[in-house]
Amino acid sequence: MRVLLFTGKGGVGKTTTAAATAVALARAGRKVLALSADPAHSLGDAFAVRLDGTPAEVAPDTFPGLFAAHIDTRALVDEAWEPLRTQLRTLLAGAGVDEMVADELTVLPGVEELLALEDVRRATVDGPWEVVVVDCGPTAETLRLLALPEALGSYLERLFPTHRRAVRGVLAGLSGSSATVARWDAAAASLSRLAEQLAGLRALLADHRTTTIRLVLTPERVVAAETRRTLTALALHGLHVDGMIANRLVPDAGRGRGEAATWVRARRAEQEAVLADLVGAGGDVPVRRVPHHAGEPVGVDALAVLADTLYGDDDPLDGPVGRALVAVRRTAGTGTHPESEFVLDLHVSGIGEAEVDLARIGDELAVTVDGRRRAVALPPVLRRCEVTGADLSDDLLSVVFRPDRSVWMT
């Protein structure tokens, strides 16, 4: 099973390239589901078919095995989140919380995006598909979407660390009615299921063998700059980008003369310079090139032609293997020696050119890169250590830890 997530700055052609990739995979005999998680829902326009929340076969005669659907976030909210929110709102009101305050306390920012991502996970785990191709929203929305499971999972773990057992244990000692205890128990069970879903989402996104991201861009300096920041932000969250697609390259003017040919040569030279910088920033992430076509690729036949240009004879699933975000190594001492030293290495693409801030918060190391923060859970041995230094070079941030003698093992 594979999951391919396509994103990029608005208007660069991510929906078209996602659809073309789905066509290429179906043509190779794979059973593919193309999902639109973009609120704009233009995937159906690319396939030239009407789509809704139920997977439908796009072109059964031409490309059997190619299915597509739009994720209906409103229906997901009504079905999955609203019942839990109603339970919590009722319980808070019963505990004496003002009704309006209770209503505000049960608002979960990003719930629609979270449920959309859960729909992707469900299709991956429960569906008959070999590949799920997801047309995500623009870059900023996608970064927020992919960071949600970890952020909300951490929030729930702090708020309800033992869920059902803790809630029932507290209420069992109170004089409340059995009906009240039952309502609390139902809410706690729902929260436990939500926590399990979040854990499943985090596991899916962190599995680099299953889930990879494709960044679509046009070779313009503003777009390339955003792409470089996106590479860094995704790497910071432990997400794997296995390819970039440079779309709409102007043709080579050759020896043509005249103003048009001069303009095309200048534009192509500028695009090549941008791509050269991007290749350097992306490390081992391959960049595929797509020329600017005169006609808009709409419909499966046109998308198949685009797929030929995009992948040729290559397998669309091929890409570099991701590496772990965090690695720990000992650089001094053995066993529980108090003069031991450890280094926590974080491999983050482009971090050497970014503004980086570190903070130790309990058992976590908060890493902020260009304004985006990731809380990295420290391994047990480092929780008994203190940060004594850090080094930043290229794509590697190395944080030095030494034993905190007040809590270190002796």
C-alpha angles and dihedrals in degrees: 000000000000134000120201117193117198121199141151144139113311114276099020095111103260094144092051094048091046090052092046090051091052090051091050091051093048091048088055090058101261124135104240136186117198111200128190114216091164112109087222090063099203095151091098089053090055091052091040091232136109113254135188136168094294117081109249130187107253103200111001094175097047106028111017111193096038111120131170140185143168117238108240101212094177092058091046091054092050092047104039112020107029095064091053092045090052091052093050093045091052093049094048091049089049089052090058100265114144111259094238092047091048089052092052093045092058095054109112112200111224095017093136092053090045093053090047089056090047088054088056090050091049091051089050096048103033104025128089092239126125092198132021113200112197124200100206128192124266118306100269093049091047093051089052091046095051093047094052100082094056095042095047093040090056090047093052092046090055094044098042107018095166100021113188097018094049096046094046091044092056095045094045088067094051129083093240121131123267088246090059091049090049092052092049089048092052091049091048091050090052091050090050090054090049090051090050091051091051090050089050091050092050090050092049094049093045094051101095092187090061109028124046134163129226118202115208119201144157115235097255124125096238092049093044091051090054090047091054091051090048091052089054094045093049092047090050089059092048094251121144124231108196099176149010125211118209105203132196103021109178115239125262108266092206111191094334118144134214135057095297093053091045091051092048092050092049092047093047091049090052091049092050091052091051092049092049090056091046094050089053092050094046096057109197094355106119120230118215119200128220120188122226106265122211092224128051111250103237123157131026095281093054090043090053089056090050089049089056090054092045101046109009107185093339124112107251089220095060117109143128119294115252123239129221117272095221132039128171125207134177114233101176140020132014135248112344096338109151091224092060121130130202133189124209109205120201115192106207122162112239096004092128090069096042135089106256131193128182130199132172110224111179109292093350136079110219110212118190118191118183090335097314115114130205123183108215114202108229121230113250095258092055093049087072091051136076129225112256103169149341139213129202125198133152107317097342130091112188118193118194121218130189127185117276099227093208092066104016121121116259 
